Amino acid sequence: MSDMIAAFFERLNETHGLNFSVFYDAFDRARFITGLWTTSYICVIAIAASLALGLLGVWIAGGQSRIGRLIVRGYVQFFRNTPPLVQLSFFYFAVAALLPTVSDGFGGRSPLVSGTGWAIIAFSLFAGAFNVEIFRAGIEAVPSTTVEAAESLGYTRLQLYIHVVLPLAFRICLPALNNNLINLVKTTTLAYAIGVPELHYAASQIWSESFNVREMMNVLLVTYVLLVAILVFVMGRWERAMRIPGYTT
Amino acid sequence: MKTAGTDLAVLLPYRAPTPIAPSGMAAPVLLSGAALTVFAILFCASLALAQVTARPAGESATTVLLRWAPLIFQGFLFNILISFLAMALGTLVGLLIGVAQVSIVAPIRKTAWGLTQFFRNAPWLVLLFYAMFLLPFEFRVFGLTIAFPAWVKAVIGLALPVAANVSEIVRGGIKSIPSGQWESAEALAFTRGQTMRMIILPQAFKRMIPPWMNLYAILTMATTLISIVGIQDGLTITRAALVAESRPELMIPLYLLLLLMFFAYCYPIARATLALERRFNVKA
């Protein structure tokens, strides 16, 4: 099967000059798949970290500490209202310069956090800021009578959150969360700017060597649309499974 | 006479030890300039740090910053210009696709839906590359050569996702109008086109404004992407300044300066969006 595909694209290159090298050239394919892997890896970790950040942020924002609230507010507004690319540059070029380097085991010095690491940090912070707002909206949408009922049963704040507020709030904010996570997947292309070998970077390496810009651009575009489509599909299924019967239309 | 306490068993009202989360972060409180204050403090601190750590022989960090600030601001203004143009083009195309999305002609509706989904789900940077690399740098129409400079291509590249997003906003706006409006228009013998133009769209526009403004803020922040494809914008100039000065301690203040500019521009838009959203909020 894979031989047939490879043969087909090789013939396409010879007859029509359409050079889809990723489909028949083993080296290009390996690079592309590595890029795909890096993108997925950044996505998965950043999604998990941003969800954790969102929960932590909304917990502090609802807490008693005034300073804590102020910090969360500042964090949310800062990351929501500045360009993610500049945030990434800020972390990768400016903040990284302040950190010490570590020995890489070969006698050289390497930075404490790699480009991929900074990409994950920057994207997690970026998406986390949106998640704080999304969770807040979800928590606010939990009917106050439900919260009061739980309070009157003597739940502590933590118990109230875990057993009553969060399960409901999570279901309410799932659609908004989906949008944000999809946005995060699309944002990962920015890692290209700091030379992280993700999908876009791998594609650009291939087209600068094989001179097949048009073909690779299309492959790249379709790959991303497929990636996002998979996420949309999975999250849509999940959303339907988690639906509160009779709560929304 | 007893003044306090009683021998009888009394069930005292239960008081929650701490206020419950949501009220603590009530939306109006967010309005305060807290974020801006935090930002300004951060910026000043980084500048002071740079001042302290600077080499004794060199100029002070503030001098260097002041020298580059106007140029970075110019670059930032170029970002704003690009955002205006891309928004205008994107809105225009998006309106058409959005209206086509609710067309009664199935092929038109499906094509519009497909276009919207495709461009909405593709990363902005990839679309920008797409426009930059695949559009010709000049057009020949009847022997007339129309130059197609890089920034025009960038505007088109950024307008693609904007159009798709506007299309969804338009569709959502139209769908949010109660079907009774359609029915009463039909009863008054309005044609479909007339209903759309004179009844549905004017009402939908009002509801489309907040998400549209939100999209504009997102687009403004996305305009920095053009620095990746080699157009001189705020980010490019900031980097150039850092290379020219080669003073690592200035990195944080300079990047923060650029971030501050974007923040000062996008934050009021975000505030206004929230305020409008609250005003137009129609709760069932």
mmCIF file of C-alpha atoms in Angstrom, chain A residues 57-58 61-64 69-87 89-90 93-95 97-98 126 130 132-133 136 139-140 147 151-157 160-161 165 179 182-183 185-187 189-194 200 204 207 213-214 217-218 220-222 224-225 228-229 232, chain B residues 14-27 29-32 34-36 38-39 42 49 117-131 133-134 165 214 217-218 220-222 224-228 235 239 242 248-249 251-253 255-256 258-260 262-264 266-271 274:
data_model
loop_
_atom_site.group_PDB
_atom_site.id
_atom_site.type_symbol
_atom_site.label_atom_id
_atom_site.label_comp_id
_atom_site.label_asym_id
_atom_site.label_seq_id
_atom_site.Cartn_x
_atom_site.Cartn_y
_atom_site.Cartn_z
ATOM 1 C CA GLY A 57 -5.841 30.984 38.402
ATOM 2 C CA VAL A 58 -9.547 30.751 38.971
ATOM 3 C CA ALA A 61 -8.997 34.729 41.771
ATOM 4 C CA GLY A 62 -11.887 33.496 43.857
ATOM 5 C CA GLY A 63 -9.830 33.391 47.029
ATOM 6 C CA GLN A 64 -9.464 35.895 49.814
ATOM 7 C CA ARG A 69 -6.463 38.351 42.900
ATOM 8 C CA LEU A 70 -4.490 41.290 41.594
ATOM 9 C CA ILE A 71 -1.752 39.045 40.257
ATOM 10 C CA VAL A 72 -4.208 36.760 38.482
ATOM 11 C CA ARG A 73 -6.019 39.746 36.997
ATOM 12 C CA GLY A 74 -2.766 41.246 35.777
ATOM 13 C CA TYR A 75 -1.659 37.904 34.354
ATOM 14 C CA VAL A 76 -4.922 37.351 32.486
ATOM 15 C CA GLN A 77 -5.055 40.845 31.018
ATOM 16 C CA PHE A 78 -1.393 40.840 30.097
ATOM 17 C CA PHE A 79 -1.469 37.572 28.196
ATOM 18 C CA ARG A 80 -4.808 38.183 26.562
ATOM 19 C CA ASN A 81 -3.954 41.603 25.208
ATOM 20 C CA THR A 82 -0.455 41.198 23.852
ATOM 21 C CA PRO A 83 0.643 39.317 20.734
ATOM 22 C CA PRO A 84 1.598 35.699 21.420
ATOM 23 C CA LEU A 85 4.532 35.991 19.024
ATOM 24 C CA VAL A 86 6.015 38.857 21.024
ATOM 25 C CA GLN A 87 5.398 36.914 24.227
ATOM 26 C CA SER A 89 10.148 36.216 21.625
ATOM 27 C CA PHE A 90 10.200 37.827 25.029
ATOM 28 C CA PHE A 93 15.303 35.855 23.705
ATOM 29 C CA ALA A 94 14.987 38.043 26.777
ATOM 30 C CA VAL A 95 14.094 35.824 29.720
ATOM 31 C CA ALA A 97 19.275 35.228 28.521
ATOM 32 C CA LEU A 98 18.852 35.763 32.252
ATOM 33 C CA PHE A 126 -1.066 32.286 26.752
ATOM 34 C CA PHE A 130 -7.882 32.473 28.419
ATOM 35 C CA VAL A 132 -8.918 31.403 33.666
ATOM 36 C CA GLU A 133 -11.567 33.592 32.085
ATOM 37 C CA ARG A 136 -14.578 31.906 35.703
ATOM 38 C CA ILE A 139 -18.251 28.940 37.599
ATOM 39 C CA GLU A 140 -20.377 32.069 37.501
ATOM 40 C CA VAL A 147 -24.002 26.531 45.552
ATOM 41 C CA GLU A 151 -23.051 25.457 51.518
ATOM 42 C CA SER A 152 -25.960 24.788 53.793
ATOM 43 C CA LEU A 153 -24.893 21.164 53.895
ATOM 44 C CA GLY A 154 -21.630 22.332 55.407
ATOM 45 C CA TYR A 155 -19.293 21.748 52.482
ATOM 46 C CA THR A 156 -15.933 23.439 52.790
ATOM 47 C CA ARG A 157 -14.815 25.618 49.896
ATOM 48 C CA LEU A 160 -17.774 22.578 47.257
ATOM 49 C CA TYR A 161 -15.484 23.071 44.304
ATOM 50 C CA VAL A 165 -19.112 23.620 41.287
ATOM 51 C CA ASN A 179 -12.360 26.918 21.006
ATOM 52 C CA ILE A 182 -8.161 24.584 19.038
ATOM 53 C CA ASN A 183 -6.686 28.058 19.048
ATOM 54 C CA VAL A 185 -3.071 24.047 18.421
ATOM 55 C CA LYS A 186 -3.033 26.742 15.743
ATOM 56 C CA THR A 187 -0.791 28.957 17.863
ATOM 57 C CA THR A 189 2.998 27.227 14.513
ATOM 58 C CA LEU A 190 4.531 30.350 16.051
ATOM 59 C CA ALA A 191 7.268 28.125 17.472
ATOM 60 C CA TYR A 192 8.594 28.279 13.906
ATOM 61 C CA ALA A 193 9.868 31.761 14.737
ATOM 62 C CA ILE A 194 12.257 30.456 17.382
ATOM 63 C CA HIS A 200 5.778 24.243 9.949
ATOM 64 C CA SER A 204 9.913 24.934 5.415
ATOM 65 C CA TRP A 207 10.637 23.204 0.605
ATOM 66 C CA VAL A 213 6.996 25.352 -1.986
ATOM 67 C CA ARG A 214 3.542 25.079 -3.517
ATOM 68 C CA MET A 217 2.361 24.580 1.518
ATOM 69 C CA ASN A 218 -0.703 22.613 0.529
ATOM 70 C CA LEU A 220 1.069 21.703 5.476
ATOM 71 C CA LEU A 221 -2.278 23.464 5.252
ATOM 72 C CA VAL A 222 -4.188 20.207 4.852
ATOM 73 C CA TYR A 224 -3.107 21.388 10.077
ATOM 74 C CA VAL A 225 -6.742 21.419 9.039
ATOM 75 C CA VAL A 228 -7.665 20.579 14.090
ATOM 76 C CA ALA A 229 -10.522 18.575 12.578
ATOM 77 C CA VAL A 232 -12.837 19.266 16.888
ATOM 78 C CA TYR B 14 -24.735 28.830 59.111
ATOM 79 C CA ARG B 15 -22.198 31.261 57.775
ATOM 80 C CA ALA B 16 -19.873 30.263 55.015
ATOM 81 C CA PRO B 17 -16.298 30.743 56.258
ATOM 82 C CA THR B 18 -15.237 32.474 53.081
ATOM 83 C CA PRO B 19 -17.125 34.095 50.260
ATOM 84 C CA ILE B 20 -17.773 31.765 47.373
ATOM 85 C CA ALA B 21 -15.549 32.176 44.388
ATOM 86 C CA PRO B 22 -17.604 33.878 41.706
ATOM 87 C CA SER B 23 -18.517 37.035 43.612
ATOM 88 C CA GLY B 24 -14.864 37.562 44.508
ATOM 89 C CA MET B 25 -13.885 38.216 40.929
ATOM 90 C CA ALA B 26 -16.954 40.130 39.872
ATOM 91 C CA ALA B 27 -16.579 41.540 36.403
ATOM 92 C CA VAL B 29 -13.715 44.939 39.481
ATOM 93 C CA LEU B 30 -11.785 43.793 36.449
ATOM 94 C CA LEU B 31 -12.352 47.227 35.005
ATOM 95 C CA SER B 32 -9.837 48.808 37.327
ATOM 96 C CA ALA B 34 -4.877 47.112 38.014
ATOM 97 C CA ALA B 35 -3.537 45.268 35.006
ATOM 98 C CA LEU B 36 -2.020 48.401 33.552
ATOM 99 C CA VAL B 38 1.086 45.856 37.277
ATOM 100 C CA PHE B 39 2.376 46.171 33.748
ATOM 101 C CA LEU B 42 7.040 45.489 35.754
ATOM 102 C CA LEU B 49 17.468 46.538 36.530
ATOM 103 C CA GLN B 117 -14.367 25.829 8.183
ATOM 104 C CA PHE B 118 -11.201 25.427 6.154
ATOM 105 C CA PHE B 119 -9.834 28.907 6.708
ATOM 106 C CA ARG B 120 -11.005 29.059 10.289
ATOM 107 C CA ASN B 121 -9.167 25.869 11.192
ATOM 108 C CA ALA B 122 -5.893 26.651 9.459
ATOM 109 C CA PRO B 123 -3.216 28.422 11.506
ATOM 110 C CA TRP B 124 -2.790 32.120 10.714
ATOM 111 C CA LEU B 125 0.919 31.752 10.131
ATOM 112 C CA VAL B 126 0.434 29.000 7.561
ATOM 113 C CA LEU B 127 -2.144 31.087 5.695
ATOM 114 C CA LEU B 128 0.208 34.036 5.775
ATOM 115 C CA PHE B 129 3.004 31.928 4.302
ATOM 116 C CA TYR B 130 0.554 30.655 1.764
ATOM 117 C CA ALA B 131 -0.291 34.146 0.581
ATOM 118 C CA PHE B 133 4.758 32.463 -1.302
ATOM 119 C CA LEU B 134 2.025 31.611 -3.712
ATOM 120 C CA ASN B 165 -14.116 34.230 11.310
ATOM 121 C CA ASN B 214 -12.795 40.831 19.631
ATOM 122 C CA ALA B 217 -8.024 42.682 18.714
ATOM 123 C CA ILE B 218 -6.904 39.156 17.818
ATOM 124 C CA THR B 220 -3.966 43.238 15.674
ATOM 125 C CA MET B 221 -1.975 40.851 17.803
ATOM 126 C CA ALA B 222 -1.537 38.506 14.853
ATOM 127 C CA THR B 224 3.310 40.669 14.368
ATOM 128 C CA LEU B 225 3.437 37.479 12.310
ATOM 129 C CA ILE B 226 4.435 39.566 9.307
ATOM 130 C CA SER B 227 7.842 40.004 10.915
ATOM 131 C CA ILE B 228 8.429 36.283 10.299
ATOM 132 C CA LEU B 235 8.782 43.304 16.283
ATOM 133 C CA ARG B 239 14.945 42.936 17.198
ATOM 134 C CA LEU B 242 18.675 44.846 20.066
ATOM 135 C CA PRO B 248 21.609 41.968 26.486
ATOM 136 C CA GLU B 249 20.365 43.783 29.580
ATOM 137 C CA MET B 251 16.260 42.900 25.950
ATOM 138 C CA ILE B 252 13.587 42.747 28.607
ATOM 139 C CA PRO B 253 12.802 46.496 28.671
ATOM 140 C CA TYR B 255 10.386 43.706 24.446
ATOM 141 C CA LEU B 256 8.230 44.939 27.313
ATOM 142 C CA LEU B 258 6.566 46.656 22.492
ATOM 143 C CA LEU B 259 4.244 44.508 24.583
ATOM 144 C CA LEU B 260 3.128 47.646 26.389
ATOM 145 C CA PHE B 262 0.078 46.389 22.030
ATOM 146 C CA PHE B 263 -1.433 46.167 25.465
ATOM 147 C CA ALA B 264 -2.330 49.850 25.543
ATOM 148 C CA CYS B 266 -5.814 46.087 22.680
ATOM 149 C CA TYR B 267 -6.846 46.403 26.317
ATOM 150 C CA PRO B 268 -9.361 49.240 25.767
ATOM 151 C CA ILE B 269 -10.826 47.273 22.858
ATOM 152 C CA ALA B 270 -11.251 44.254 25.121
ATOM 153 C CA ARG B 271 -12.913 46.434 27.768
ATOM 154 C CA LEU B 274 -17.068 43.322 27.327
#
